[in-house]
mmCIF file of C-alpha atoms in Angstrom:
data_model
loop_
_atom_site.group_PDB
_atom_site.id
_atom_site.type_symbol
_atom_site.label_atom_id
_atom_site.label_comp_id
_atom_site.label_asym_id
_atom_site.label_seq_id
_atom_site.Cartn_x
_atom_site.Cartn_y
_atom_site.Cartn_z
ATOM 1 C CA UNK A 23 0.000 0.000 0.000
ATOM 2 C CA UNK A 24 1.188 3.538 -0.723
ATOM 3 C CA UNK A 25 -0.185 6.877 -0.272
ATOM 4 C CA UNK A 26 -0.369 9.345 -2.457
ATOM 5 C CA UNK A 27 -1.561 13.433 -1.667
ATOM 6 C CA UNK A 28 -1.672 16.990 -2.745
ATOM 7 C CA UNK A 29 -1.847 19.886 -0.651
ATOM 8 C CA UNK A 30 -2.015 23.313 -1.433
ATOM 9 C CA UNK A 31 -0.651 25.082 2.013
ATOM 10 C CA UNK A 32 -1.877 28.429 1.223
ATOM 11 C CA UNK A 33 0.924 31.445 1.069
ATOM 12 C CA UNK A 34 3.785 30.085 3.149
ATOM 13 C CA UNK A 35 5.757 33.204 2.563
ATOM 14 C CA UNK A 36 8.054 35.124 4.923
ATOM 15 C CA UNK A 37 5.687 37.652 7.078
ATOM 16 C CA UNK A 38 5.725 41.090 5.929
ATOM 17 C CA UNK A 39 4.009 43.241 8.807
ATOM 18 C CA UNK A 40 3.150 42.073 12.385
ATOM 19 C CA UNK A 41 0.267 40.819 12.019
ATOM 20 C CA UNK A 42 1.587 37.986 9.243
ATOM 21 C CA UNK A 43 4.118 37.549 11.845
ATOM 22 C CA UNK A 44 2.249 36.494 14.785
ATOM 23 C CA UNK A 45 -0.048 33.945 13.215
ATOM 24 C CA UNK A 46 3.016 32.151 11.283
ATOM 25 C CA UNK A 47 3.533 29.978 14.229
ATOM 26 C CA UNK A 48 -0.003 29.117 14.227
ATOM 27 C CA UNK A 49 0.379 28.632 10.247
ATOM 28 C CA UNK A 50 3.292 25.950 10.580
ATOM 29 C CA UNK A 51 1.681 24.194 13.173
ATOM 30 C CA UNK A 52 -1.625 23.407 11.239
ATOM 31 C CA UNK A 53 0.461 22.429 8.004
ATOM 32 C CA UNK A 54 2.684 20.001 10.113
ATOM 33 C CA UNK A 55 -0.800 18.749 11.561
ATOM 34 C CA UNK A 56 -2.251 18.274 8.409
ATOM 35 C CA UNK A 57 0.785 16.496 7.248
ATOM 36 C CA UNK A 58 0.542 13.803 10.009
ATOM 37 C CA UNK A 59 -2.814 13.373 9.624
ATOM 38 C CA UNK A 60 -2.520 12.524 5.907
ATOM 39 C CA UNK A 61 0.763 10.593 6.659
ATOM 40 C CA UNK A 62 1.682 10.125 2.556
ATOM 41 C CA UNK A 63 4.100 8.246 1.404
ATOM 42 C CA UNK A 64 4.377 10.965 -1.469
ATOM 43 C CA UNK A 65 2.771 14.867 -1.191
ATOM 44 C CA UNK A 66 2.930 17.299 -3.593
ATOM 45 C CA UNK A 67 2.385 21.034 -2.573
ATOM 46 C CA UNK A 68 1.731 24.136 -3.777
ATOM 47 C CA UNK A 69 2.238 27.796 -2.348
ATOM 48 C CA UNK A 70 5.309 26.902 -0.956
ATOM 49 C CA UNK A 71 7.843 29.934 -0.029
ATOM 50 C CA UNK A 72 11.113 30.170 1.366
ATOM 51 C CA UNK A 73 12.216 26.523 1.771
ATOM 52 C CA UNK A 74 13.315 27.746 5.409
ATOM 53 C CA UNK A 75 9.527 27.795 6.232
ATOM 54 C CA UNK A 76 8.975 24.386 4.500
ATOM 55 C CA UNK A 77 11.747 23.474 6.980
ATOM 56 C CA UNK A 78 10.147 24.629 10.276
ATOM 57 C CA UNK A 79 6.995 23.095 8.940
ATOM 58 C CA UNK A 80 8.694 19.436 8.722
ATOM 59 C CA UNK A 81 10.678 19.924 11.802
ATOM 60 C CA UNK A 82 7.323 19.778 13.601
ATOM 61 C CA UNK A 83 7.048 16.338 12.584
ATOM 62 C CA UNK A 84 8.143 13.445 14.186
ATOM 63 C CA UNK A 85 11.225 11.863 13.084
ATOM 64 C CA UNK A 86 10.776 8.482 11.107
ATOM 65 C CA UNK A 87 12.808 6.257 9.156
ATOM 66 C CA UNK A 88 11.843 5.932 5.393
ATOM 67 C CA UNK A 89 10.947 3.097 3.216
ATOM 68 C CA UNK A 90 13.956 0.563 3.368
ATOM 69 C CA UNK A 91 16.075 2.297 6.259
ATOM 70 C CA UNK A 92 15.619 5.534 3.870
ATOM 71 C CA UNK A 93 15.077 8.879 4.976
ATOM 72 C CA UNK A 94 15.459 9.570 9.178
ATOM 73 C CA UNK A 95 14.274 13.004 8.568
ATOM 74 C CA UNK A 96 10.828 14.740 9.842
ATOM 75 C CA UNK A 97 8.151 12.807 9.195
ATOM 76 C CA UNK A 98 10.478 9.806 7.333
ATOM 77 C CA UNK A 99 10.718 12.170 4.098
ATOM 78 C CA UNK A 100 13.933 12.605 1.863
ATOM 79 C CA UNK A 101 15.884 16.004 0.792
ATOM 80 C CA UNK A 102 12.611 17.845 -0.524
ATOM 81 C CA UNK A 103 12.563 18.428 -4.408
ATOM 82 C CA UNK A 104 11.722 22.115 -4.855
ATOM 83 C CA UNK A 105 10.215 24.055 -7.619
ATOM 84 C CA UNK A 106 10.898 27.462 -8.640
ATOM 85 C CA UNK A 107 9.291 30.412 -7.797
ATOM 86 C CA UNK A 108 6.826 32.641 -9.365
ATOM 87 C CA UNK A 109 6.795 36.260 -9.036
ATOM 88 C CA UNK A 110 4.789 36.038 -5.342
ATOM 89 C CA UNK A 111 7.450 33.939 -4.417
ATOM 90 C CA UNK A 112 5.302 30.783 -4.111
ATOM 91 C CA UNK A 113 6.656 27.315 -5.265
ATOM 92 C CA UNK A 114 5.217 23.561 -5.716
ATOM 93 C CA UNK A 115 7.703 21.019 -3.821
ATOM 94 C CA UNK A 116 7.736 17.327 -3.856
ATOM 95 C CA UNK A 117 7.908 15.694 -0.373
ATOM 96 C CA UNK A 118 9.256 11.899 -0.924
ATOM 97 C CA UNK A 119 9.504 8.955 1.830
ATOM 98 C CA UNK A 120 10.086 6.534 -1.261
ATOM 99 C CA UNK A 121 13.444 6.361 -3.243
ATOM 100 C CA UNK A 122 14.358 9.095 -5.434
ATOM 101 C CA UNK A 123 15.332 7.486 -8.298
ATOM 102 C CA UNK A 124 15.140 11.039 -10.758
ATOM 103 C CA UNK A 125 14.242 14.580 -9.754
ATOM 104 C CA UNK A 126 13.977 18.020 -11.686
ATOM 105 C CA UNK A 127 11.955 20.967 -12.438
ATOM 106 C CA UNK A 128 10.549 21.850 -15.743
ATOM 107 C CA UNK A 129 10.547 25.487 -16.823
ATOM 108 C CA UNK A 130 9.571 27.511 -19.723
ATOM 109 C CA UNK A 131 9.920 31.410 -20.424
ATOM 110 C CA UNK A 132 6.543 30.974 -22.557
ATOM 111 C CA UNK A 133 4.228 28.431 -23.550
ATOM 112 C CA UNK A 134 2.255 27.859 -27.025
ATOM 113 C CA UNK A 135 -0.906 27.549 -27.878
ATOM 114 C CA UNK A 136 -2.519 25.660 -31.052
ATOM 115 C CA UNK A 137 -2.445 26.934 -34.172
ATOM 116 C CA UNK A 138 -4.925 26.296 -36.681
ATOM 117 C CA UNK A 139 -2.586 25.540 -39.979
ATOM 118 C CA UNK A 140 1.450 24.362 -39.570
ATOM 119 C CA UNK A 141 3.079 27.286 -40.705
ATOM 120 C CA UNK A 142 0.432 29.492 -39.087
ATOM 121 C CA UNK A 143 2.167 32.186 -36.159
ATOM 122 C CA UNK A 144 1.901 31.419 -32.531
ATOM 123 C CA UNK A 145 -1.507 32.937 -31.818
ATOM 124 C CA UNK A 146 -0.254 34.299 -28.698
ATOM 125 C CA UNK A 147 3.472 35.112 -29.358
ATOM 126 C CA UNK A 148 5.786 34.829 -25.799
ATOM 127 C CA UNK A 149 2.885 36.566 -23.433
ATOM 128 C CA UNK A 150 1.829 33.285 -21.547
ATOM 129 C CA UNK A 151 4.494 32.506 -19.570
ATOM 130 C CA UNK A 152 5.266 28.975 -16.997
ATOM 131 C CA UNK A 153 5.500 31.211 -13.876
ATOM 132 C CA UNK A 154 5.565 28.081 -11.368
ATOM 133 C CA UNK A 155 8.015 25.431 -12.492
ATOM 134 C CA UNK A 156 6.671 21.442 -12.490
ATOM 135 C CA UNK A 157 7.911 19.528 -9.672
ATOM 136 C CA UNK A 158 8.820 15.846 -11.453
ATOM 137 C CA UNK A 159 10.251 12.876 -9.766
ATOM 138 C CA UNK A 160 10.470 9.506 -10.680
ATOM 139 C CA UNK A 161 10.092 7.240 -6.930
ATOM 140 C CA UNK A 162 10.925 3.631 -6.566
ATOM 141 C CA UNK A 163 7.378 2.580 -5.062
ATOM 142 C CA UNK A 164 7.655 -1.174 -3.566
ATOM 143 C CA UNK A 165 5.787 -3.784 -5.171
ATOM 144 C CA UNK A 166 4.715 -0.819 -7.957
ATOM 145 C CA UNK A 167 7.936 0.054 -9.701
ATOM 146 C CA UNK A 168 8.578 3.156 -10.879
ATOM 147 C CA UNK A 169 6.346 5.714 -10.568
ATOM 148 C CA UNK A 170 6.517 9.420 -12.007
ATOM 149 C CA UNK A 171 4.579 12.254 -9.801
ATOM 150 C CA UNK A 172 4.892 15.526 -11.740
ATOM 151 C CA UNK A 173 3.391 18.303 -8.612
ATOM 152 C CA UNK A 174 1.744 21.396 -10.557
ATOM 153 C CA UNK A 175 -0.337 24.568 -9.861
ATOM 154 C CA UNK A 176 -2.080 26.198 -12.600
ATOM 155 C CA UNK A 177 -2.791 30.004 -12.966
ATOM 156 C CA UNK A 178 -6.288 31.068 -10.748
ATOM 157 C CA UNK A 179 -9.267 31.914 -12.346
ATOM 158 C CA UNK A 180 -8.990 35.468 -11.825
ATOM 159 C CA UNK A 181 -9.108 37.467 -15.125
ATOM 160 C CA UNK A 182 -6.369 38.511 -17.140
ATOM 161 C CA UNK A 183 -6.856 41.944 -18.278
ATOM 162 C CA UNK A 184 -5.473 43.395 -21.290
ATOM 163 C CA UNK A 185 -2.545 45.572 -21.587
ATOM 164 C CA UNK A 186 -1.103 48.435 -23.706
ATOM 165 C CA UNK A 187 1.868 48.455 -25.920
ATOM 166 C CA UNK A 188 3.323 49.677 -22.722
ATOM 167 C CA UNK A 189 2.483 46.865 -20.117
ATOM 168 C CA UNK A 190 -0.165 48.908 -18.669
ATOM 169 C CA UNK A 191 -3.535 47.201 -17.795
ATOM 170 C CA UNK A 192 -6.520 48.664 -19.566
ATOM 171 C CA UNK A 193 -9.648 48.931 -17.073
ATOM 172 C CA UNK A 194 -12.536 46.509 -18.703
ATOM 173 C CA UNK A 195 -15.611 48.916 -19.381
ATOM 174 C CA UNK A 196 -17.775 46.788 -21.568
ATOM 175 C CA UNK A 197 -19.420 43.191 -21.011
ATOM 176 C CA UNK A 198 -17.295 42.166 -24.127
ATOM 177 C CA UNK A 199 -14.181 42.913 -22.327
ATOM 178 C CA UNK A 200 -14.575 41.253 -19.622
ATOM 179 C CA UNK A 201 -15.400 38.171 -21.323
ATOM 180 C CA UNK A 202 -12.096 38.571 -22.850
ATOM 181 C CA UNK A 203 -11.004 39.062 -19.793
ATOM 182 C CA UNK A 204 -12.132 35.547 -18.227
ATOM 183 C CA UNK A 205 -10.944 34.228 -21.376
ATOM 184 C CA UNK A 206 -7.498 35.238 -21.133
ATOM 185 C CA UNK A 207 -7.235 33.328 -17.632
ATOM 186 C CA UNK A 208 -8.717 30.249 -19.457
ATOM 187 C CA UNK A 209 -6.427 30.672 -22.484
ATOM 188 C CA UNK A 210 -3.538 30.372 -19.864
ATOM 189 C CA UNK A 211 -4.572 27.027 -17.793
ATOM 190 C CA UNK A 212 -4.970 25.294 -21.072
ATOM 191 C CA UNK A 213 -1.415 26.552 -22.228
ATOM 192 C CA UNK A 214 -0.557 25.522 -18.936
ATOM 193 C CA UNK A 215 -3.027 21.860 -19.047
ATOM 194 C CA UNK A 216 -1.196 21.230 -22.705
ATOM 195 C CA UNK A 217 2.788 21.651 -21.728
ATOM 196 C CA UNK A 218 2.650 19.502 -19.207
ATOM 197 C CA UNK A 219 0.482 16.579 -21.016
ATOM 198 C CA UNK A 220 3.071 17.091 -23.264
ATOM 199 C CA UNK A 221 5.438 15.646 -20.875
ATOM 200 C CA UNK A 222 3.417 13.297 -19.828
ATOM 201 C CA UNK A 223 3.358 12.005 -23.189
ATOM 202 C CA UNK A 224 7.499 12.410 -23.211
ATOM 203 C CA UNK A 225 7.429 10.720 -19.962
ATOM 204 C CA UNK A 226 5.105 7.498 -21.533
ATOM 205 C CA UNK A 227 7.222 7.091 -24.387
ATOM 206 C CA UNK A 228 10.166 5.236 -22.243
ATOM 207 C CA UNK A 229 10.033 1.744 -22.394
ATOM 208 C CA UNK A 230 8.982 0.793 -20.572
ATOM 209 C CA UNK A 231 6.774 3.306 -19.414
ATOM 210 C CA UNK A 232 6.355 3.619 -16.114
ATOM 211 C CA UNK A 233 2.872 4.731 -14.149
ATOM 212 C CA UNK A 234 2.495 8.097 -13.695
ATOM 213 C CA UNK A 235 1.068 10.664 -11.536
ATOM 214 C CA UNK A 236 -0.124 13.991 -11.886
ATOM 215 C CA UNK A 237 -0.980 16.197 -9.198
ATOM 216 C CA UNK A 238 -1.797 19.653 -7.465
ATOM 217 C CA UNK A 239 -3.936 22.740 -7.759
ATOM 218 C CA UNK A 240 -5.605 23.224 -11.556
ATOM 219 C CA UNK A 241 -7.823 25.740 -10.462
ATOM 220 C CA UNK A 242 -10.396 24.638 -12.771
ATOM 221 C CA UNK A 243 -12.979 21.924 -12.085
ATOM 222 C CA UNK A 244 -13.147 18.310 -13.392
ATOM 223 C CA UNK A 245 -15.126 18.668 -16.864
ATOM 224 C CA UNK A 246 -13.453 21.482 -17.917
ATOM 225 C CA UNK A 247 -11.794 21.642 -21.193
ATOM 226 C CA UNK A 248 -8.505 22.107 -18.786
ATOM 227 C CA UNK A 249 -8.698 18.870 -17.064
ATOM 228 C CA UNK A 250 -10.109 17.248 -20.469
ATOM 229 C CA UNK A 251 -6.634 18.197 -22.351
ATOM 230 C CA UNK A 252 -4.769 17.188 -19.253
ATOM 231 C CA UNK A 253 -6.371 13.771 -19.211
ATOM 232 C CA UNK A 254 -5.988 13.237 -22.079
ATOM 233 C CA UNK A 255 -9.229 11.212 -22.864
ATOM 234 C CA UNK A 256 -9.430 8.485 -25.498
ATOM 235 C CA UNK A 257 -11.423 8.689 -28.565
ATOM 236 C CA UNK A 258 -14.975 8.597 -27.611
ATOM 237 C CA UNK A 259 -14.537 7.572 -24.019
ATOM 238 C CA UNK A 260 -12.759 4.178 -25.906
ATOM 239 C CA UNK A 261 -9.082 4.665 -24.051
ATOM 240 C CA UNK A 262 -6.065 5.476 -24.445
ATOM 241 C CA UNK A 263 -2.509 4.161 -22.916
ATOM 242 C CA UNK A 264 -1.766 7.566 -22.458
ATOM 243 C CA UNK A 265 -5.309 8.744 -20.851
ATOM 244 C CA UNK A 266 -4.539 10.210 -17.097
ATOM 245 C CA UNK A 267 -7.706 9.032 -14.549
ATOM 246 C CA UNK A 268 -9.424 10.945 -12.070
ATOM 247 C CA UNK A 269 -8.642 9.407 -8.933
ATOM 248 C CA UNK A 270 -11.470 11.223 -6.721
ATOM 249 C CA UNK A 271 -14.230 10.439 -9.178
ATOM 250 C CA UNK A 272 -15.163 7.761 -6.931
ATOM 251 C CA UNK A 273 -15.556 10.134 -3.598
ATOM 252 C CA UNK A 274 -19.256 11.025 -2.931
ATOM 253 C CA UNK A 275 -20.406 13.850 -4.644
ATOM 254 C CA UNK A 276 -21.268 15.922 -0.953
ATOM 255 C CA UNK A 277 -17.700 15.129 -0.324
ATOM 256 C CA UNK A 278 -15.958 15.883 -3.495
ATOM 257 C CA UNK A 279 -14.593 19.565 -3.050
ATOM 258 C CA UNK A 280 -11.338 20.972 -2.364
ATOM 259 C CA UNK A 281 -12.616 25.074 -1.589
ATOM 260 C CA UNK A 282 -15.283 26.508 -0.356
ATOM 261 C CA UNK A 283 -15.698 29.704 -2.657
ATOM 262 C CA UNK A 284 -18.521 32.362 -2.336
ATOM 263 C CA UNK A 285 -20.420 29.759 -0.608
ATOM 264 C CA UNK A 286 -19.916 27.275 -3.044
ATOM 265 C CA UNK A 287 -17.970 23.305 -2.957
ATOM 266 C CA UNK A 288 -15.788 23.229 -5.640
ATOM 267 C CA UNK A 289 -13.161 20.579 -6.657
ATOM 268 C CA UNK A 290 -9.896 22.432 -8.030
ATOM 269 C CA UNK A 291 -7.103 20.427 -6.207
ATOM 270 C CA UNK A 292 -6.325 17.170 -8.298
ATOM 271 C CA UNK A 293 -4.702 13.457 -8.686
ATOM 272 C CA UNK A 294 -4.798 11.840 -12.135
ATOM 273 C CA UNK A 295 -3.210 8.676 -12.526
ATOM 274 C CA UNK A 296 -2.319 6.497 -15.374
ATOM 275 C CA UNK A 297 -4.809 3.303 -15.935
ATOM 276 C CA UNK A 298 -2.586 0.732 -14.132
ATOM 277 C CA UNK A 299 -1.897 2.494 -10.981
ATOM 278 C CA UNK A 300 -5.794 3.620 -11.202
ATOM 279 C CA UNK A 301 -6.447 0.261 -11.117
ATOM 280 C CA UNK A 302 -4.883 -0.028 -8.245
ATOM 281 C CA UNK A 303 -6.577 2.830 -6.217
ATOM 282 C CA UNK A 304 -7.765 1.867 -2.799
ATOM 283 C CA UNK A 305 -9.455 4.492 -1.780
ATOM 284 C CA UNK A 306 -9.610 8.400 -1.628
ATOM 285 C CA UNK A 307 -10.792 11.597 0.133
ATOM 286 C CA UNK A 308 -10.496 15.362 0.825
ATOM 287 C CA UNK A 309 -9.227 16.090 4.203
ATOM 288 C CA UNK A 310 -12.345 18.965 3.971
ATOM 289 C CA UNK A 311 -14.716 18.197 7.161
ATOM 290 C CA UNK A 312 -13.510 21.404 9.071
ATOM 291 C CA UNK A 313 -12.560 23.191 5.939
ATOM 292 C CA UNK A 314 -13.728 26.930 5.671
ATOM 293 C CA UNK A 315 -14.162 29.635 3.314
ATOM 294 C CA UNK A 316 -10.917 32.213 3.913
ATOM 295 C CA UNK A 317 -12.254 35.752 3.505
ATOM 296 C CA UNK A 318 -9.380 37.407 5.421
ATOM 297 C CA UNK A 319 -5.397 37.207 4.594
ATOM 298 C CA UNK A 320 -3.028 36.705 6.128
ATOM 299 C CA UNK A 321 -4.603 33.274 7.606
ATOM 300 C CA UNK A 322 -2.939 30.550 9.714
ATOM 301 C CA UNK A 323 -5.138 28.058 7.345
ATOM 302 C CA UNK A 324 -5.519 27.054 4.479
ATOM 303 C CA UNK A 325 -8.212 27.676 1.910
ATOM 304 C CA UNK A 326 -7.828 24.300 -0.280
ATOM 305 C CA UNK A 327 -8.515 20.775 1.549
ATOM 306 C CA UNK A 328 -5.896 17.722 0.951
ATOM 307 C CA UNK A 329 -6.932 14.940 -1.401
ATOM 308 C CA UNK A 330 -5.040 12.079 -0.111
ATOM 309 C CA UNK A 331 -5.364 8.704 -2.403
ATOM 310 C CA UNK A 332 -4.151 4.866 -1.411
ATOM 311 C CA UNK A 333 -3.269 2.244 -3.893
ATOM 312 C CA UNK A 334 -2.712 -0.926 -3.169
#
């Protein structure tokens, strides 16, 4: 049996006025008590700052030994593989208590988009960048093999407003604009969706290929066309080799949310897996039964609940 989660921790950055200050111990201890709780063998998560602060939040865990005499660090997890920043400062990181067997961090100064004709110009030029690198390890998972966890977090639904020659942001004054506006910030997750299926598909062409796992926060929802090109369904719900499966399908619907925004339960936070580990799953849940709606920043928790999945 091995466990597999995703956690987005919510803005661990370095406080900036007092009152960030005196809830951060408050902050580290509910992320080091939500990391015993889900006690995963592998945990990908997002919003991560300073790894100094990822630090304090694992030295609040009890020491373990890893799988096979590995690891001996807080909470039995190696050397953590971390991502690199965006502009906030906020990183995904790969926590591992299984072997490392490969680890690095995929980056891009821009990603494309698809064209309608080859030949045709990149419909969006250089302006959607990869502001959060993906976290990718390949983990030697007993009695599973290896295993491939790629940790992401896609840009939020917030709209993207248009800019000037200049850089400056143009205030949205019509209904048409700020449809544009919402589109933009779709436009980007499914730049974002289709670079990394793309490795995914890199990842799949080994031989042989392993399983692999894709995780984190995709702001977007489950039908979406984001998650769709993610997945990367098979033609007319046939299959594919290739085709990544929702591993908290199976959770009961009143249970199936990862936020609580404007009132609503929404599932954002994700784990796809490739059919032979999904096979495999065990069982699955969102550590959401005290989960709340944050209205106020700074907060000492977070917003998004942990999905936490067992295969067996």
């Amino acid at each position: 049996m091995i466990t597999l989660a995703t956690f987005n921790v919510l803005d661990l950055l370095e406080p900036s006025d007092e009152r960030e200050r005196a809830i951060l111990p408050a902050k580290l201890d509910a992320l080091a008590r939500t990391l015993r709780r889900i006690d995963a063998d592998v945990v990908g998560l997002q919003e991560v700052g300073p790894p100094a602060l990822l630090d304090a939040v694992l030295e609040r865990l009890p020491r373990l030994g890893g799988w096979g005499g590995l690891g001996g660090r807080a909470g039995g997890y190696l050397e953590p593989v971390v991502g690199t920043p965006d502009a906030r400062g906020i990183r995904n990181v790969l926590l591992s208590r299984l072997p490392l067997l490969h680890a690095q961090v995929h980056t891009a100064e821009s990603l494309p988009f698809p064209a309608f004709r080859q030949g045709d110009p990149p419909p969006f030029g250089a302006r959607i960048p990869l502001r959060r690198g993906v976290v990718h390890a390949r983990v030697d998972a007993p009695a599973f093999g290896p295993l491939d966890v790629l940790v992401v977090h896609f840009k939020s639904p917030h709209p993207v407003p248009l800019r000037d020659a200049a850089g400056v942001e143009l205030p949205a004054t019509t209904a048409r604009a700020r449809a544009e506006a919402g589109l933009r910030s779709i436009v980007w997750r499914a730049a974002e969706a289709l670079h990394v299926r793309g490795l995914v598909d890199d990842v799949l062409a080994g031989e042989p290929p392993p399983e692999v796992v894709v995780m984190g926060d995709m702001n977007d929802v489950p039908d979406s066309p984001v998650l769709r090109a993610l997945r990367g369904e098979g033609e007319r719900g046939r299959g594919d080799a290739a085709e990544l499966f929702d591993c908290a399908a199976g959770i009961e619907p009143a249970r199936r949310f990862s936020i609580v925004h404007g009132g609503r339960r929404v599932q954002i936070d994700h784990l796809l897996a490739t059919a032979g580990l999904h096979a495999r799953l065990a069982g699955a849940g969102f550590e959401n039964g005290e989960l709340r709606e944050v209205l106020e920043l700074p907060s000492a928790v977070s917003d998004h609940a942990a999905l936490v999945t067992r295969f067996g």
